[in-house]
Amino acid sequence: GANSQVYDILAAAYAETGQFNPAVQMAEKAFQMTKNGDPNLEMRRRLVDLYKSGKAFHRQQFWPSDCGEFFWGIGRRDLQFFL
């Protein structure tokens, strides 16, 4: 839902700036809000793991074939709006 997408964006922004503890917290909230059967469930689980490992999400570097519209083209330029 829309609220979980806000957490996705916040998590990505935190991770992009090297703030991985809040990135993990936001990603976990988005994951917890995702219902079984939602096509984003696995991606959100993978993002939690990614942020726990101290890495930021970059669409071109991670899962280029299956990220689809998950981040609807979000990139560094878009994240600057939230920082």
PDB file of C-alpha atoms in Angstrom:
ATOM      1  CA  GLY A   1       0.000   0.000   0.000  1.00  0.00           C
ATOM      2  CA  ALA A   2       0.884   3.659  -0.115  1.00  0.00           C
ATOM      3  CA  ASN A   3       2.154   3.777   3.476  1.00  0.00           C
ATOM      4  CA  SER A   4       4.560   0.899   2.920  1.00  0.00           C
ATOM      5  CA  GLN A   5       5.942   2.713  -0.130  1.00  0.00           C
ATOM      6  CA  VAL A   6       6.758   5.716   2.072  1.00  0.00           C
ATOM      7  CA  TYR A   7       8.784   3.401   4.312  1.00  0.00           C
ATOM      8  CA  ASP A   8      10.506   1.952   1.209  1.00  0.00           C
ATOM      9  CA  ILE A   9      11.573   5.424   0.118  1.00  0.00           C
ATOM     10  CA  LEU A  10      12.721   6.436   3.596  1.00  0.00           C
ATOM     11  CA  ALA A  11      14.742   3.229   3.928  1.00  0.00           C
ATOM     12  CA  ALA A  12      16.412   3.828   0.570  1.00  0.00           C
ATOM     13  CA  ALA A  13      17.198   7.441   1.488  1.00  0.00           C
ATOM     14  CA  TYR A  14      18.690   6.475   4.847  1.00  0.00           C
ATOM     15  CA  ALA A  15      20.798   3.745   3.254  1.00  0.00           C
ATOM     16  CA  GLU A  16      21.981   6.062   0.493  1.00  0.00           C
ATOM     17  CA  THR A  17      23.341   8.428   3.149  1.00  0.00           C
ATOM     18  CA  GLY A  18      25.004   5.606   5.102  1.00  0.00           C
ATOM     19  CA  GLN A  19      22.431   5.543   7.927  1.00  0.00           C
ATOM     20  CA  PHE A  20      21.826   1.817   7.919  1.00  0.00           C
ATOM     21  CA  ASN A  21      20.175   1.353  11.336  1.00  0.00           C
ATOM     22  CA  PRO A  22      17.209   3.595  10.451  1.00  0.00           C
ATOM     23  CA  ALA A  23      17.232   2.127   6.930  1.00  0.00           C
ATOM     24  CA  VAL A  24      16.746  -1.341   8.384  1.00  0.00           C
ATOM     25  CA  GLN A  25      13.996  -0.081  10.709  1.00  0.00           C
ATOM     26  CA  MET A  26      12.068   1.536   7.842  1.00  0.00           C
ATOM     27  CA  ALA A  27      12.553  -1.482   5.567  1.00  0.00           C
ATOM     28  CA  GLU A  28      11.329  -3.813   8.309  1.00  0.00           C
ATOM     29  CA  LYS A  29       8.211  -1.669   8.779  1.00  0.00           C
ATOM     30  CA  ALA A  30       7.495  -1.841   5.042  1.00  0.00           C
ATOM     31  CA  PHE A  31       8.036  -5.621   5.115  1.00  0.00           C
ATOM     32  CA  GLN A  32       5.724  -6.060   8.110  1.00  0.00           C
ATOM     33  CA  MET A  33       2.990  -4.075   6.340  1.00  0.00           C
ATOM     34  CA  THR A  34       3.179  -6.333   3.273  1.00  0.00           C
ATOM     35  CA  LYS A  35       0.650  -9.122   3.102  1.00  0.00           C
ATOM     36  CA  ASN A  36       1.425 -12.690   2.053  1.00  0.00           C
ATOM     37  CA  GLY A  37       0.959 -13.065  -1.668  1.00  0.00           C
ATOM     38  CA  ASP A  38       1.945  -9.453  -2.376  1.00  0.00           C
ATOM     39  CA  PRO A  39       4.463  -9.440  -5.232  1.00  0.00           C
ATOM     40  CA  ASN A  40       6.668  -7.015  -3.244  1.00  0.00           C
ATOM     41  CA  LEU A  41       7.026  -9.286  -0.203  1.00  0.00           C
ATOM     42  CA  GLU A  42      10.209 -11.049  -1.354  1.00  0.00           C
ATOM     43  CA  MET A  43      11.792  -7.826  -2.604  1.00  0.00           C
ATOM     44  CA  ARG A  44      11.169  -6.152   0.741  1.00  0.00           C
ATOM     45  CA  ARG A  45      12.718  -9.100   2.589  1.00  0.00           C
ATOM     46  CA  ARG A  46      15.763  -8.831   0.333  1.00  0.00           C
ATOM     47  CA  LEU A  47      16.015  -5.092   0.972  1.00  0.00           C
ATOM     48  CA  VAL A  48      16.031  -5.634   4.747  1.00  0.00           C
ATOM     49  CA  ASP A  49      18.947  -8.048   4.273  1.00  0.00           C
ATOM     50  CA  LEU A  50      20.686  -5.622   1.930  1.00  0.00           C
ATOM     51  CA  TYR A  51      20.504  -2.735   4.397  1.00  0.00           C
ATOM     52  CA  LYS A  52      21.598  -5.011   7.257  1.00  0.00           C
ATOM     53  CA  SER A  53      24.714  -5.794   5.212  1.00  0.00           C
ATOM     54  CA  GLY A  54      25.526  -2.074   4.993  1.00  0.00           C
ATOM     55  CA  LYS A  55      24.683  -1.586   1.323  1.00  0.00           C
ATOM     56  CA  ALA A  56      22.343   0.866  -0.369  1.00  0.00           C
ATOM     57  CA  PHE A  57      19.779  -0.082  -2.996  1.00  0.00           C
ATOM     58  CA  HIS A  58      20.831   0.714  -6.555  1.00  0.00           C
ATOM     59  CA  ARG A  59      18.467  -0.599  -9.184  1.00  0.00           C
ATOM     60  CA  GLN A  60      21.210  -1.175 -11.722  1.00  0.00           C
ATOM     61  CA  GLN A  61      23.383  -3.155  -9.304  1.00  0.00           C
ATOM     62  CA  PHE A  62      20.843  -5.381  -7.582  1.00  0.00           C
ATOM     63  CA  TRP A  63      18.193  -7.597  -9.134  1.00  0.00           C
ATOM     64  CA  PRO A  64      18.007  -5.805 -12.495  1.00  0.00           C
ATOM     65  CA  SER A  65      15.670  -8.389 -13.964  1.00  0.00           C
ATOM     66  CA  ASP A  66      13.151  -8.706 -11.146  1.00  0.00           C
ATOM     67  CA  CYS A  67      12.963  -5.303  -9.462  1.00  0.00           C
ATOM     68  CA  GLY A  68      10.388  -4.240 -12.045  1.00  0.00           C
ATOM     69  CA  GLU A  69       8.435  -1.242 -10.910  1.00  0.00           C
ATOM     70  CA  PHE A  70       9.222  -1.768  -7.223  1.00  0.00           C
ATOM     71  CA  PHE A  71      10.961   1.564  -6.872  1.00  0.00           C
ATOM     72  CA  TRP A  72       9.263   2.969  -9.979  1.00  0.00           C
ATOM     73  CA  GLY A  73      12.555   4.344 -11.259  1.00  0.00           C
ATOM     74  CA  ILE A  74      13.694   5.970  -8.030  1.00  0.00           C
ATOM     75  CA  GLY A  75      17.310   7.053  -8.160  1.00  0.00           C
ATOM     76  CA  ARG A  76      19.836   9.274  -6.426  1.00  0.00           C
ATOM     77  CA  ARG A  77      18.300  12.379  -8.049  1.00  0.00           C
ATOM     78  CA  ASP A  78      14.875  11.469  -6.622  1.00  0.00           C
ATOM     79  CA  LEU A  79      16.260  10.755  -3.154  1.00  0.00           C
ATOM     80  CA  GLN A  80      17.675  14.269  -2.856  1.00  0.00           C
ATOM     81  CA  PHE A  81      14.100  15.487  -2.431  1.00  0.00           C
ATOM     82  CA  PHE A  82      13.862  13.571   0.859  1.00  0.00           C
ATOM     83  CA  LEU A  83      17.258  14.525   2.289  1.00  0.00           C
TER      84      LEU A  83
END
